[in-house]
Coordinates of C-alpha atoms in Angstrom, one line a residue:
X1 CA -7.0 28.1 -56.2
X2 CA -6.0 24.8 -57.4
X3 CA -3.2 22.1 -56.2
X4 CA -1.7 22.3 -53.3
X5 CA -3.3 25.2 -51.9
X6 CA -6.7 24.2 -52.8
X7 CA -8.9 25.1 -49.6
X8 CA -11.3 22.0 -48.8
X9 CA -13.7 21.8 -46.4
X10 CA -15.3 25.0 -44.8
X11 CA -12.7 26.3 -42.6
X12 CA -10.4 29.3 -43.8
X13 CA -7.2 30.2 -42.4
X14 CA -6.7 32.7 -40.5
X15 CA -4.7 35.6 -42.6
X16 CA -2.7 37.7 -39.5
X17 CA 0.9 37.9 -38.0
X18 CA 0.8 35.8 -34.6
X19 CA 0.8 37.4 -31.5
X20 CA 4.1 38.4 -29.7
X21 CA 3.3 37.7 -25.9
X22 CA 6.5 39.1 -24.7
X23 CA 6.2 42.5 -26.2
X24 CA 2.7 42.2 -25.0
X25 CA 4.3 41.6 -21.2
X26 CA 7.0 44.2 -21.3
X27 CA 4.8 46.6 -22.5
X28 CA 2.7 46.2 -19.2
X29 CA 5.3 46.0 -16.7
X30 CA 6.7 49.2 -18.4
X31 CA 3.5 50.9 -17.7
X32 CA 3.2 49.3 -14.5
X33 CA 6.9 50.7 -13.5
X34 CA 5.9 53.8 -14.8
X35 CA 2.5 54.4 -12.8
X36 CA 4.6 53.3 -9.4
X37 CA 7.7 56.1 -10.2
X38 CA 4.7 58.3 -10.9
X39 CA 3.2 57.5 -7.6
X40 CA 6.1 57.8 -6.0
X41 CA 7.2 60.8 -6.8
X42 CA 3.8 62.7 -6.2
X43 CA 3.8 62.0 -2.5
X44 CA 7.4 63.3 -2.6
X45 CA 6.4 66.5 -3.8
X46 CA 3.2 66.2 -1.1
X47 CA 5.8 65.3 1.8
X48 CA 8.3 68.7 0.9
X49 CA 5.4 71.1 0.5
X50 CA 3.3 69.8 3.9
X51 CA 6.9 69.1 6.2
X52 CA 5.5 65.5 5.6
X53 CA 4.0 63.3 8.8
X54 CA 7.0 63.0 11.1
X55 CA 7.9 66.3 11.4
X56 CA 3.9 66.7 12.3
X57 CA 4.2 63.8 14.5
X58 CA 7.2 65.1 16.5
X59 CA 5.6 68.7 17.1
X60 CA 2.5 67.3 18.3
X61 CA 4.8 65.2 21.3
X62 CA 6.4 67.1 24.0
X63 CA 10.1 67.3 24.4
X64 CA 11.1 64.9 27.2
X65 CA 13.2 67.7 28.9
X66 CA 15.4 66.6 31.8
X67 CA 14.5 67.4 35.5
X68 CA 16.2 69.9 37.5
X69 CA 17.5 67.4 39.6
X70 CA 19.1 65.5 36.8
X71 CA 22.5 67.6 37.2
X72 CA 26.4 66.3 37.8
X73 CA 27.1 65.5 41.6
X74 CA 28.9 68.4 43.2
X75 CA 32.2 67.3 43.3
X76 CA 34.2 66.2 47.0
X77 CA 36.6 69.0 47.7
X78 CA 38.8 69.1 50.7
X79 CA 38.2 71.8 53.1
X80 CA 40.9 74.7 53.5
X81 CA 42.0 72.8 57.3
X82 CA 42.8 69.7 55.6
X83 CA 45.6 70.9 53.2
X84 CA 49.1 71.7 54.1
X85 CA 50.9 73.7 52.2
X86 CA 54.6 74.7 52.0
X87 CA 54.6 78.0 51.1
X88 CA 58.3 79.0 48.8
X89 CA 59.5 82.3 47.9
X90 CA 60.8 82.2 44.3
X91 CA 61.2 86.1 43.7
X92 CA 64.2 88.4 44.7
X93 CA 61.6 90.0 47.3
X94 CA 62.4 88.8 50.9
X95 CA 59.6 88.2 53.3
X96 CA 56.7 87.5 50.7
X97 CA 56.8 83.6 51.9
X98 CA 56.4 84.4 55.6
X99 CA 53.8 87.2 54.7
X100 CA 51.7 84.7 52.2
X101 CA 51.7 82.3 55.0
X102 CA 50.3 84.4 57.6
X103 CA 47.3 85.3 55.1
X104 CA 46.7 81.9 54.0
X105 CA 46.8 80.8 57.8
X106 CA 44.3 83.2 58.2
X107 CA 41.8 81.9 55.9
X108 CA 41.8 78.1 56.9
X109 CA 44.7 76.5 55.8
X110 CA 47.2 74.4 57.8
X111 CA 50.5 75.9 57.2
X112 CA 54.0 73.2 56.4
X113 CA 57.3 74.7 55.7
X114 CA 58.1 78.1 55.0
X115 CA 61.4 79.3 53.0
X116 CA 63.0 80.7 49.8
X117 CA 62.6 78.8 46.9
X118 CA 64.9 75.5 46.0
X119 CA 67.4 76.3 43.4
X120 CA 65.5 74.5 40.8
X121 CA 63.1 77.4 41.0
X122 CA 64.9 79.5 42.6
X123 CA 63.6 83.0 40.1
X124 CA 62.7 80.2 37.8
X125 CA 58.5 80.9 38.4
X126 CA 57.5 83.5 35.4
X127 CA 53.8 83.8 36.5
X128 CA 52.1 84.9 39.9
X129 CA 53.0 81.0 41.3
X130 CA 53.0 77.7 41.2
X131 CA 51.1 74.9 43.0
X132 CA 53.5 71.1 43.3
X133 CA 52.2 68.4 44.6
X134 CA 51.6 64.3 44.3
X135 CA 49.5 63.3 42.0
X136 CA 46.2 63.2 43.7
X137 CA 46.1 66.9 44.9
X138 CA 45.2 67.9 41.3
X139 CA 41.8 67.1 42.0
X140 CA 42.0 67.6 45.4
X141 CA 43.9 70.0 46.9
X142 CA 45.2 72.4 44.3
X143 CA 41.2 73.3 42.9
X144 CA 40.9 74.7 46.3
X145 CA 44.2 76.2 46.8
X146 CA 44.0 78.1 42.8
X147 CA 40.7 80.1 44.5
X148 CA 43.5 81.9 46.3
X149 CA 46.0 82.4 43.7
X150 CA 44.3 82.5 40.2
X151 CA 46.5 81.7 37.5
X152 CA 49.1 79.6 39.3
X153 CA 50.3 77.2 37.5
X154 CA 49.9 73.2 38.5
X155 CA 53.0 70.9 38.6
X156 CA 52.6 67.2 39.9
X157 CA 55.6 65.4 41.5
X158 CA 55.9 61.9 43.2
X159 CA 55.6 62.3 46.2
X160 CA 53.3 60.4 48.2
X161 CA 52.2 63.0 50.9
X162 CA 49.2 65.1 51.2
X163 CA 51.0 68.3 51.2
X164 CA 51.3 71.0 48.5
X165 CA 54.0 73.6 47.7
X166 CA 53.3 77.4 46.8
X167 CA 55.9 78.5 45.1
X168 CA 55.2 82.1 44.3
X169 CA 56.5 83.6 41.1
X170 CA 57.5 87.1 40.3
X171 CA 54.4 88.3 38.9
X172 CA 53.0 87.5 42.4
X173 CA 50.8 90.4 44.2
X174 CA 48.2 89.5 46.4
X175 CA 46.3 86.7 46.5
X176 CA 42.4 86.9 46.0
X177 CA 39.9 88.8 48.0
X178 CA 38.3 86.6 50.5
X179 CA 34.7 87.1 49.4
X180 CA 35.8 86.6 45.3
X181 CA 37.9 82.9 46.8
X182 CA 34.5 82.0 48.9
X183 CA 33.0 82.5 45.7
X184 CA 35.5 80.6 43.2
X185 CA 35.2 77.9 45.8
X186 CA 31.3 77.6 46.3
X187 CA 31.1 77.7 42.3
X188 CA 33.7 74.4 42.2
X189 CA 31.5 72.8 44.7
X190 CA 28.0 73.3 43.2
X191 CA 27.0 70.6 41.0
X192 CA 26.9 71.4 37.4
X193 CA 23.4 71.4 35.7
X194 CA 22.6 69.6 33.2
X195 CA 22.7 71.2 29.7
X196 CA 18.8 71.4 28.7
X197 CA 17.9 71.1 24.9
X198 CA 14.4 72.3 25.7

């Protein structure tokens, strides 16, 4: 070739496109990406079928199970001779609130006042009774008093005594058997153990 695109001198040019270095670098992250998810997802599919290392891990320790003396503290209930109670006759039947106080005398507990029912409940007590009393007796006193009288329903006033009333309602009975309140009451006193996830 002549002119301007006469070759001189014994170097030729090279006759090829360039190279594109940043298809050349996607290309390889691409592949790179695609090794990783590939990787990835293998030891997935290793970790479902085998139950993977923790689950391994955790049945090779043993269960820290709590000791037997780990349990709630029994709780601090008043003995029978420490509560008063007014015993109230709410029910058309005359003499149940003198009889009901003889048997509760009998079985420990200090006896108050003992009469018909105030006209506020007066044939007003649906149910075998009800226990009334300051705040603090329903943790206290009327735990101990319901072994007697299951069912009774509990009614706080504001008063600031110690005492209780029983007023008893016109479903009322009998109270308990003494073996089945012993029992009621020994179960309130134990402490509660403590729920084992062994």
């Amino acid at each position: 070739m002549g002119g301007k695109y006469r070759i001189t001198g014994n170097t030729y040019p090279r006759m090829r496109r360039p190279r594109n270095r940043r298809k050349l670098v996607l290309s390889t992250a691409a592949a790179v990406v695609a090794l990783g998810l590939a990787g990835w997802g293998t030891l997935q599919l290793i970790d479902v079928f085998t139950g993977g290392d923790k689950q391994a891990n955790a049945a090779d320790r043993p269960k820290a199970c709590p000791s037997p003396s780990a349990s709630t503290p029994a709780k601090a209930l008043p003995k029978p001779a420490a509560i008063k109670v007014n015993i109230y006759n709410a029910t058309p039947r005359s003499g149940l609130a003198k009889a009901a106080a003889d048997e509760l005398k009998k079985r420990g507990f200090a006896i108050g006042k003992v009469d018909n029912a105030p006209a506020a409940y007066d044939k007003k007590v649906p149910g075998t009774g009800m226990l009334l009393g300051g705040p603090t007796a329903m943790n206290g006193s009327f735990p101990v008093l319901a072994t007697q009288l299951p069912g009774a329903a509990q009614k706080t006033d504001t008063r600031r005594t110690a005492d209780v009333d029983l007023i008893i309602g016109t479903k009322f009975k009998t109270f308990s058997t003494p073996a089945a309140a012993a029992s009621a009451l020994t179960a309130l006193t134990k402490p509660a153990p403590a729920p084992s996830s062994c």
